[in-house]
Amino acid sequence: MSLTAAFYIVLSAIITNNYVLSKFLGICPFLGVSKKLDNAMGMSVAVIIVMVIATAVTWPIQTYLLDKKGIGYMQTIVFILVIAALVQMIEIFLKKYIPSLHKALGIYLPLITTNCAVLGVCVLNIDNEYNFLQSILNAFGSGVGFTLAMFLFAGVRSKIETNDYPEAFKGIASTLVAASITSLCFLGFSGMLEKIFGM
Amino acid sequence: MANYIAPVVLTVVIAFIASALLSLAAKFMAVPVDETAVAIRNQLPGANCGACGFAGCDDYAAALAADPEGIKTNLCVPGADGVAAAIAAILGQEALDVIEQVANVRCSGDCKATKSEMDYQGLKTCAAVKGFFGGPGVCKYGCIGFGDCERACPYGAIQVCNGLARVNREVCVGCGMCASVCPQQIIDIIADVKRVYVGCNSADKGKDTTKACSAGCIGCKLCEKECKFDAIHVVNNHAVIDPDKCKNCGLCAKKCPKKVIHVFPKPNVKPFVKVDAAS
């Protein structure tokens, strides 16, 4: 795999195929945790870590176990099982050996256990027929894309809060409208990377 | 039939391996939990208000369990004497009374003393107007008076009267919610026994302060000279009282030419009435 191809995978995962704003996966933490920048930071770091490790574990399971036995349709259930156990494992490990990181990630680590963005990365890596290295790159890029979306939206939300707008839009309505406009902005990136890298 | 066996066996095996790994990990990588800390944590109210000076109830409990001699057991303000006694009992120490705390607004600029310099039409919250040329008032340091503190207070102990936030010390528990939302940062949480406070936060020079507000500290240092305990000093063009040194004598308040040093009456004491000796 050339360096250009690696760049293309990471950048497209961050910008054009942004999991939150283009694929609409992982909306729950996106709306729930983006109120404050500190919380958004903790959640994003946890998502990046879990996405990369989950891909590193699920890719071999799919390729060497499910596909070999011809039971690829068991993908979803096996992946959920593996990811849930994996996140628990990571939490126990961090609590013992890196307590400061465990404290910083806090409640967000167990929350990701059932995050669809993590499962989505694992499944889409297989669907796109990436090899192992490409899958890891894609997972990392997706995590960074999630971070980018969270940070952008935390900024947008803090701006919304100090503005005067109709009572009917208070709360979740204004948040969803803002999210859709942010998502529309990301639509502007589509096709950009294909032109740059000539793919 | 064979079609069913492979997936079922696979799922069972994976689940078995995962659960075995997890239970092994939970056994060998377990972190010992400090039982004293847990017991103390159960006594604390769990408000995570930070009045004790720690990041939250968990933090305070852990610190107390780690260093019972160095850290006082009476720091939990919302829990009051009951919690302090319970914690002291867990640690086998003598129970200490909780020093109650109250919020205190360092501004005297009500609408008689100072004016606004614009006709502000936007969202009526202090946080919003602070980002708009530093607020509508002529003085950029004092109380804005849109009542963010009033809305934040769960006890109704702070209210805006005549454009100035005022604290009802009887009701206030010193949780610090108002202090954390005030964009001017003029609300202090002080010990309830402290009765003298400086009602101005202006960092402008005396001349500019006088122009902006008739109830502003001009930094004349008369209070500094008057104080017998070296407790009051002019810092950043306004007087600041060191709570550790102040003895509540109120001499500085008498001397202040702008009358911005205020003295709260002692609780449960009748106001002193001068009796005419002749009658």
XYZ file of C-alpha atoms in Angstrom:
478
model
C 0.000 0.000 0.000
C 1.476 3.313 -1.055
C 1.677 6.330 1.198
C -0.851 8.144 -0.983
C -3.374 5.358 -0.549
C -2.870 5.435 3.223
C -3.419 9.200 3.281
C -6.500 8.794 1.122
C -8.056 6.277 3.517
C -7.393 8.364 6.623
C -8.493 11.680 5.111
C -11.634 10.276 3.541
C -12.579 8.698 6.891
C -12.115 12.067 8.578
C -13.748 14.363 6.048
C -15.840 12.837 3.256
C -17.024 9.722 5.082
C -17.259 11.306 8.511
C -19.107 8.780 10.669
C -21.246 11.286 12.509
C -21.946 13.891 9.840
C -22.076 11.772 6.658
C -22.991 8.263 7.784
C -25.098 9.347 10.807
C -23.593 6.714 13.090
C -22.823 7.479 16.739
C -25.388 10.272 16.944
C -26.231 9.482 20.568
C -22.891 10.567 22.086
C -22.667 13.295 19.438
C -25.809 14.959 20.805
C -25.382 13.864 24.408
C -21.783 14.696 25.193
C -21.090 17.694 22.947
C -22.350 20.277 25.440
C -18.937 20.911 26.959
C -15.543 20.724 25.329
C -14.022 18.747 28.243
C -16.599 15.971 27.997
C -16.309 15.923 24.197
C -12.555 15.443 24.587
C -12.910 12.457 26.953
C -15.497 10.776 24.748
C -13.509 11.328 21.542
C -10.278 9.896 22.913
C -12.175 6.854 24.191
C -13.808 6.379 20.773
C -10.472 6.536 18.918
C -8.882 3.962 21.249
C -11.828 1.563 21.126
C -12.311 1.859 17.333
C -8.667 0.947 16.619
C -8.515 -1.945 19.088
C -11.938 -3.288 18.065
C -10.864 -3.305 14.405
C -7.605 -5.031 15.279
C -9.573 -7.820 16.960
C -12.616 -8.180 14.694
C -10.789 -8.137 11.351
C -8.876 -11.401 12.038
C -12.021 -13.023 13.440
C -13.955 -12.238 10.252
C -11.155 -13.205 7.868
C -9.723 -16.295 9.530
C -12.767 -17.657 11.342
C -16.116 -16.596 9.897
C -15.126 -16.485 6.202
C -13.155 -19.763 6.435
C -16.173 -21.556 7.921
C -18.526 -19.836 5.448
C -20.665 -18.264 8.176
C -20.036 -14.576 7.355
C -23.675 -13.844 8.197
C -22.839 -14.280 11.899
C -20.769 -11.098 11.645
C -23.065 -8.733 13.578
C -23.736 -10.935 16.573
C -20.135 -12.091 16.912
C -18.801 -8.540 16.590
C -21.161 -7.213 19.266
C -20.106 -9.994 21.590
C -16.407 -9.442 20.976
C -16.532 -5.637 21.203
C -18.511 -5.690 24.466
C -16.039 -8.097 26.062
C -13.129 -6.107 24.663
C -14.270 -2.795 26.122
C -14.749 -4.419 29.527
C -11.258 -5.861 29.235
C -9.774 -2.468 28.340
C -11.509 -0.903 31.318
C -10.160 -3.455 33.790
C -6.701 -3.091 32.266
C -6.711 0.718 32.432
C -8.027 0.742 35.995
C -5.113 -1.400 37.096
C -2.207 -0.073 35.046
C -3.077 3.460 33.856
C -5.457 4.825 36.524
C -5.020 8.432 35.402
C -6.259 7.624 31.884
C -9.073 5.530 33.371
C -10.118 8.524 35.454
C -9.966 10.873 32.444
C -12.084 8.591 30.243
C -14.415 7.937 33.171
C -17.938 6.881 32.267
C -17.339 7.233 28.515
C -15.443 3.969 28.112
C -18.313 1.648 29.158
C -20.735 3.886 27.233
C -18.968 3.040 23.980
C -19.628 -0.665 24.459
C -22.888 -0.306 22.593
C -21.929 2.563 20.294
C -22.980 1.881 16.718
C -20.095 3.896 15.284
C -17.630 1.342 16.655
C -19.600 -1.579 15.265
C -20.043 0.368 12.029
C -16.294 0.776 11.533
C -15.702 -2.951 12.049
C -18.446 -3.991 9.637
C -17.610 -1.409 6.958
C -13.933 -2.408 7.010
C -15.031 -5.883 5.944
C -17.576 -4.565 3.407
C -14.944 -2.323 1.783
C -12.609 -5.352 1.554
C -9.767 -3.526 3.270
C -6.723 -5.512 4.350
C -5.558 -5.429 7.980
C -3.389 -2.302 7.755
C -6.005 -0.408 5.725
C -8.650 -1.373 8.303
C -6.562 -0.006 11.167
C -5.961 3.232 9.240
C -9.656 3.550 8.471
C -10.568 2.962 12.133
C -8.084 5.587 13.291
C -9.319 8.079 10.692
C -12.930 7.443 11.676
C -12.084 8.085 15.328
C -10.373 11.346 14.426
C -13.382 12.268 12.267
C -15.652 11.641 15.254
C -13.393 13.904 17.335
C -13.533 16.616 14.678
C -17.327 16.471 14.543
C -17.601 16.570 18.347
C -15.285 19.568 18.651
C -16.956 21.518 15.857
C -20.357 20.866 17.334
C -19.312 21.715 20.901
C -18.267 25.107 19.516
C -21.532 25.532 17.628
C -23.558 24.629 20.723
C -21.786 27.046 23.029
C -22.481 29.753 20.447
C -26.179 28.807 20.288
C -26.598 29.031 24.058
C -25.763 32.722 24.274
C -28.189 33.679 21.530
C -31.813 34.634 21.598
C -34.078 32.353 19.559
C -37.754 31.408 19.680
C -38.998 29.431 22.653
C -40.212 26.603 20.390
C -36.633 25.896 19.261
C -35.169 25.687 22.767
C -33.328 22.502 23.667
C -33.209 19.520 21.346
C -34.839 21.258 18.352
C -32.135 23.905 17.983
C -29.478 21.231 18.540
C -30.834 19.036 15.743
C -31.167 21.974 13.338
C -27.591 22.987 14.080
C -26.445 19.376 13.608
C -28.135 19.140 10.219
C -26.519 22.386 9.044
C -23.099 21.176 10.217
C -23.754 17.926 8.348
C -24.697 19.848 5.199
C -21.380 21.687 5.426
C -19.540 18.367 5.337
C -21.467 17.395 2.205
C -19.441 20.102 0.486
C -16.317 17.946 0.860
C -17.726 15.052 -1.202
C -15.668 14.349 -4.301
C -12.871 16.651 -3.142
C -10.462 13.898 -2.132
C -11.139 11.817 -5.255
C -10.039 14.783 -7.379
C -6.948 15.491 -5.230
C -5.670 11.916 -5.110
C -7.017 10.937 -8.535
C -8.774 7.809 -7.277
C -28.614 -29.627 10.764
C -24.917 -29.078 10.101
C -25.792 -25.580 8.975
C -26.891 -24.746 12.504
C -24.125 -26.421 14.466
C -21.153 -24.316 13.275
C -22.569 -20.855 14.122
C -24.047 -21.967 17.432
C -20.835 -23.667 18.531
C -18.796 -20.678 17.392
C -20.897 -18.159 19.347
C -20.850 -20.335 22.447
C -17.083 -20.795 22.237
C -16.429 -17.080 21.735
C -18.756 -16.174 24.600
C -17.079 -18.764 26.819
C -13.574 -17.526 26.002
C -14.626 -13.895 26.544
C -16.257 -14.594 29.903
C -13.316 -16.726 31.048
C -10.854 -13.969 30.099
C -12.971 -11.305 31.785
C -13.372 -13.203 35.035
C -9.657 -13.997 35.101
C -8.864 -10.348 34.437
C -11.269 -9.217 37.151
C -9.533 -11.576 39.574
C -5.905 -10.841 38.760
C -6.122 -7.187 37.838
C -8.499 -6.186 40.617
C -7.746 -2.879 42.298
C -8.039 -3.030 46.088
C -10.784 -0.698 47.267
C -10.169 1.346 50.394
C -13.043 0.412 52.729
C -12.685 3.555 54.841
C -13.040 5.718 51.743
C -16.201 3.857 50.731
C -17.662 4.215 54.230
C -16.903 7.947 54.285
C -18.282 8.358 50.754
C -21.564 6.776 51.852
C -21.896 9.410 54.590
C -21.301 12.352 52.234
C -24.367 13.863 50.539
C -23.098 13.263 46.995
C -23.823 16.782 45.764
C -20.276 17.083 44.351
C -20.463 20.801 45.088
C -16.768 21.255 45.836
C -17.319 23.317 48.989
C -14.748 21.117 50.766
C -12.072 22.192 48.295
C -11.860 18.802 46.559
C -13.082 17.829 43.104
C -16.132 16.033 44.485
C -17.409 13.762 47.234
C -15.361 10.786 45.957
C -12.202 12.869 45.944
C -12.782 14.181 49.467
C -13.500 10.682 50.798
C -10.345 9.282 49.173
C -8.218 12.156 50.511
C -9.641 11.724 54.017
C -9.031 7.979 53.999
C -5.451 8.497 52.805
C -4.571 11.250 55.253
C -6.975 11.330 58.248
C -4.581 13.441 60.364
C -3.883 16.159 57.810
C -7.350 16.766 56.406
C -10.173 18.044 58.534
C -13.381 16.054 58.900
C -15.616 19.135 59.002
C -15.178 20.398 55.444
C -18.502 19.164 54.036
C -20.704 22.250 54.161
C -24.020 20.872 52.763
C -23.739 17.849 55.086
C -23.448 20.116 58.147
C -22.657 18.822 61.640
C -24.344 15.430 61.171
C -22.036 14.348 58.350
C -18.972 15.772 60.094
C -19.799 13.753 63.213
C -20.375 10.566 61.180
C -17.039 10.957 59.361
C -15.226 11.661 62.616
C -16.783 8.505 64.086
C -15.552 6.406 61.132
C -12.037 7.760 61.551
C -12.173 7.572 65.337
C -11.659 11.279 65.830
C -13.333 13.950 67.868
C -16.282 15.526 66.053
C -15.775 19.092 64.852
C -18.461 21.617 64.044
C -18.811 22.615 60.418
C -17.871 26.209 59.706
C -20.834 27.340 57.678
C -20.171 29.267 54.513
C -22.136 31.895 52.644
C -21.948 33.594 49.308
C -20.906 37.222 49.266
C -21.240 39.692 46.392
C -18.300 42.083 46.034
C -20.245 44.973 44.496
C -22.301 47.844 45.867
C -23.298 49.371 42.554
C -27.103 49.286 42.551
C -28.999 51.356 39.994
C -28.732 54.514 42.117
C -24.959 54.308 42.299
C -24.101 53.408 38.729
C -25.656 53.589 35.268
C -25.752 51.522 32.137
C -24.073 52.938 29.060
C -26.207 51.197 26.470
C -29.800 50.241 25.832
C -29.240 46.490 25.700
C -31.955 44.602 23.791
C -30.520 41.071 23.574
C -30.863 37.941 25.662
C -31.231 38.916 29.302
C -28.560 36.757 30.901
C -25.288 37.921 32.417
C -23.299 35.339 30.423
C -24.732 36.571 27.094
C -24.323 40.282 27.784
C -20.786 39.833 29.129
C -19.680 38.863 25.616
C -21.174 42.077 24.246
C -18.675 44.893 24.965
C -18.187 43.544 28.504
C -21.710 44.257 29.684
C -24.140 47.189 29.626
C -22.909 48.930 32.800
C -20.471 51.825 32.854
C -18.440 49.780 35.357
C -17.137 46.633 33.673
C -16.221 44.906 36.952
C -19.437 45.014 38.950
C -22.718 43.136 39.110
C -24.547 43.033 35.755
C -27.843 42.350 37.459
C -29.547 39.984 34.992
C -29.711 37.311 37.678
C -27.768 34.306 36.408
C -26.957 33.699 40.085
C -30.622 33.942 41.047
C -31.523 31.243 38.503
C -28.611 29.044 39.557
C -29.431 29.150 43.276
C -31.365 26.028 44.351
C -32.383 27.651 47.651
C -33.615 31.089 46.517
C -30.978 32.698 48.703
C -29.633 35.201 46.201
C -31.787 37.804 44.503
C -31.263 40.820 42.298
C -32.636 44.003 43.899
C -32.198 47.346 42.138
C -29.751 45.820 39.663
C -27.506 44.302 42.307
C -27.368 40.700 43.497
C -27.884 40.371 47.219
C -27.478 37.307 49.440
C -29.811 36.282 52.219
C -27.326 34.866 54.708
C -30.051 33.087 56.674
C -30.995 30.919 53.710
C -27.638 30.582 51.919
C -25.789 27.277 52.470
C -22.605 28.264 50.681
C -22.839 25.686 47.890
C -21.165 28.049 45.424
C -23.517 27.491 42.478
C -23.955 31.266 42.051
C -20.202 31.887 42.242
C -19.590 29.383 39.444
C -22.084 30.973 37.020
C -21.224 34.639 37.682
C -19.337 35.833 34.587
C -17.913 38.775 36.554
C -16.584 36.416 39.248
C -17.602 38.826 41.985
C -19.293 36.238 44.198
C -17.079 34.790 46.921
C -17.800 31.897 49.221
C -16.671 32.978 52.670
C -17.013 31.652 56.217
C -20.278 32.769 57.804
C -18.401 34.237 60.778
C -16.777 36.865 58.550
C -18.951 39.952 58.789
C -16.846 42.661 57.150
C -16.505 42.729 53.375
C -15.432 45.136 50.653
C -18.288 45.831 48.267
C -16.256 46.700 45.187
C -14.263 44.803 42.609
C -13.246 47.607 40.271
C -9.679 47.464 38.973
C -9.940 50.972 37.450
C -7.973 53.881 38.880
C -9.790 55.885 41.581
C -10.683 58.698 39.207
C -12.287 56.389 36.637
C -14.090 54.406 39.329
C -15.638 57.606 40.694
C -16.872 58.508 37.213
C -18.448 55.071 36.739
C -20.008 54.493 40.149
C -20.626 56.495 43.301
C -20.240 53.332 45.419
C -16.813 52.290 44.181
C -13.521 51.780 45.994
C -11.065 54.505 45.000
C -8.034 52.824 46.540
C -7.314 55.650 49.016
C -5.738 53.185 51.495
C -7.385 54.845 54.538
C -8.660 51.407 55.581
C -5.161 49.993 55.248
C -3.843 52.608 57.689
C -6.774 52.121 60.051
C -6.538 48.324 60.318
C -4.758 47.122 63.472
C -4.355 43.563 62.215
C -2.772 44.131 58.780
C -5.844 42.432 57.319
C -6.924 44.858 54.570
C -4.839 45.923 51.593
C -5.425 47.749 48.336
C -4.772 45.293 45.504
C -5.607 46.084 41.876
C -7.039 49.488 42.847
C -9.545 48.131 45.334
C -9.372 47.028 48.960
C -9.183 43.301 49.685
C -9.645 41.731 53.120
C -7.522 38.767 54.209
C -10.125 36.558 55.965
C -7.479 34.815 58.077
C -6.379 38.070 59.695
C -9.649 40.010 59.880
C -11.134 40.176 63.391
C -14.490 41.709 62.367
C -13.771 44.932 64.280
C -15.248 47.116 61.534
C -12.841 50.039 61.978
C -12.100 50.086 58.248
C -15.816 50.340 57.471
C -16.131 53.421 59.674
C -13.167 55.093 58.023
C -14.098 54.357 54.389
C -14.947 57.679 52.651
C -16.989 55.975 49.913
C -18.811 53.640 52.337
C -18.054 50.541 50.273
C -16.868 48.448 53.210
C -19.933 46.845 54.758
C -20.466 45.182 58.110
C -23.122 42.528 58.605
C -24.779 42.654 62.044
C -24.021 39.684 64.285
C -26.753 37.055 64.083
C -29.166 36.936 67.039
C -27.954 40.239 68.451
C -30.299 43.184 68.876
C -29.096 46.377 67.253
C -27.290 48.619 69.713
C -29.514 51.517 70.809
C -27.992 54.531 72.447
C -29.864 55.401 75.664
C -29.926 59.030 76.581
C -28.306 59.320 80.020
C -30.432 62.288 81.029
C -33.797 60.601 80.641
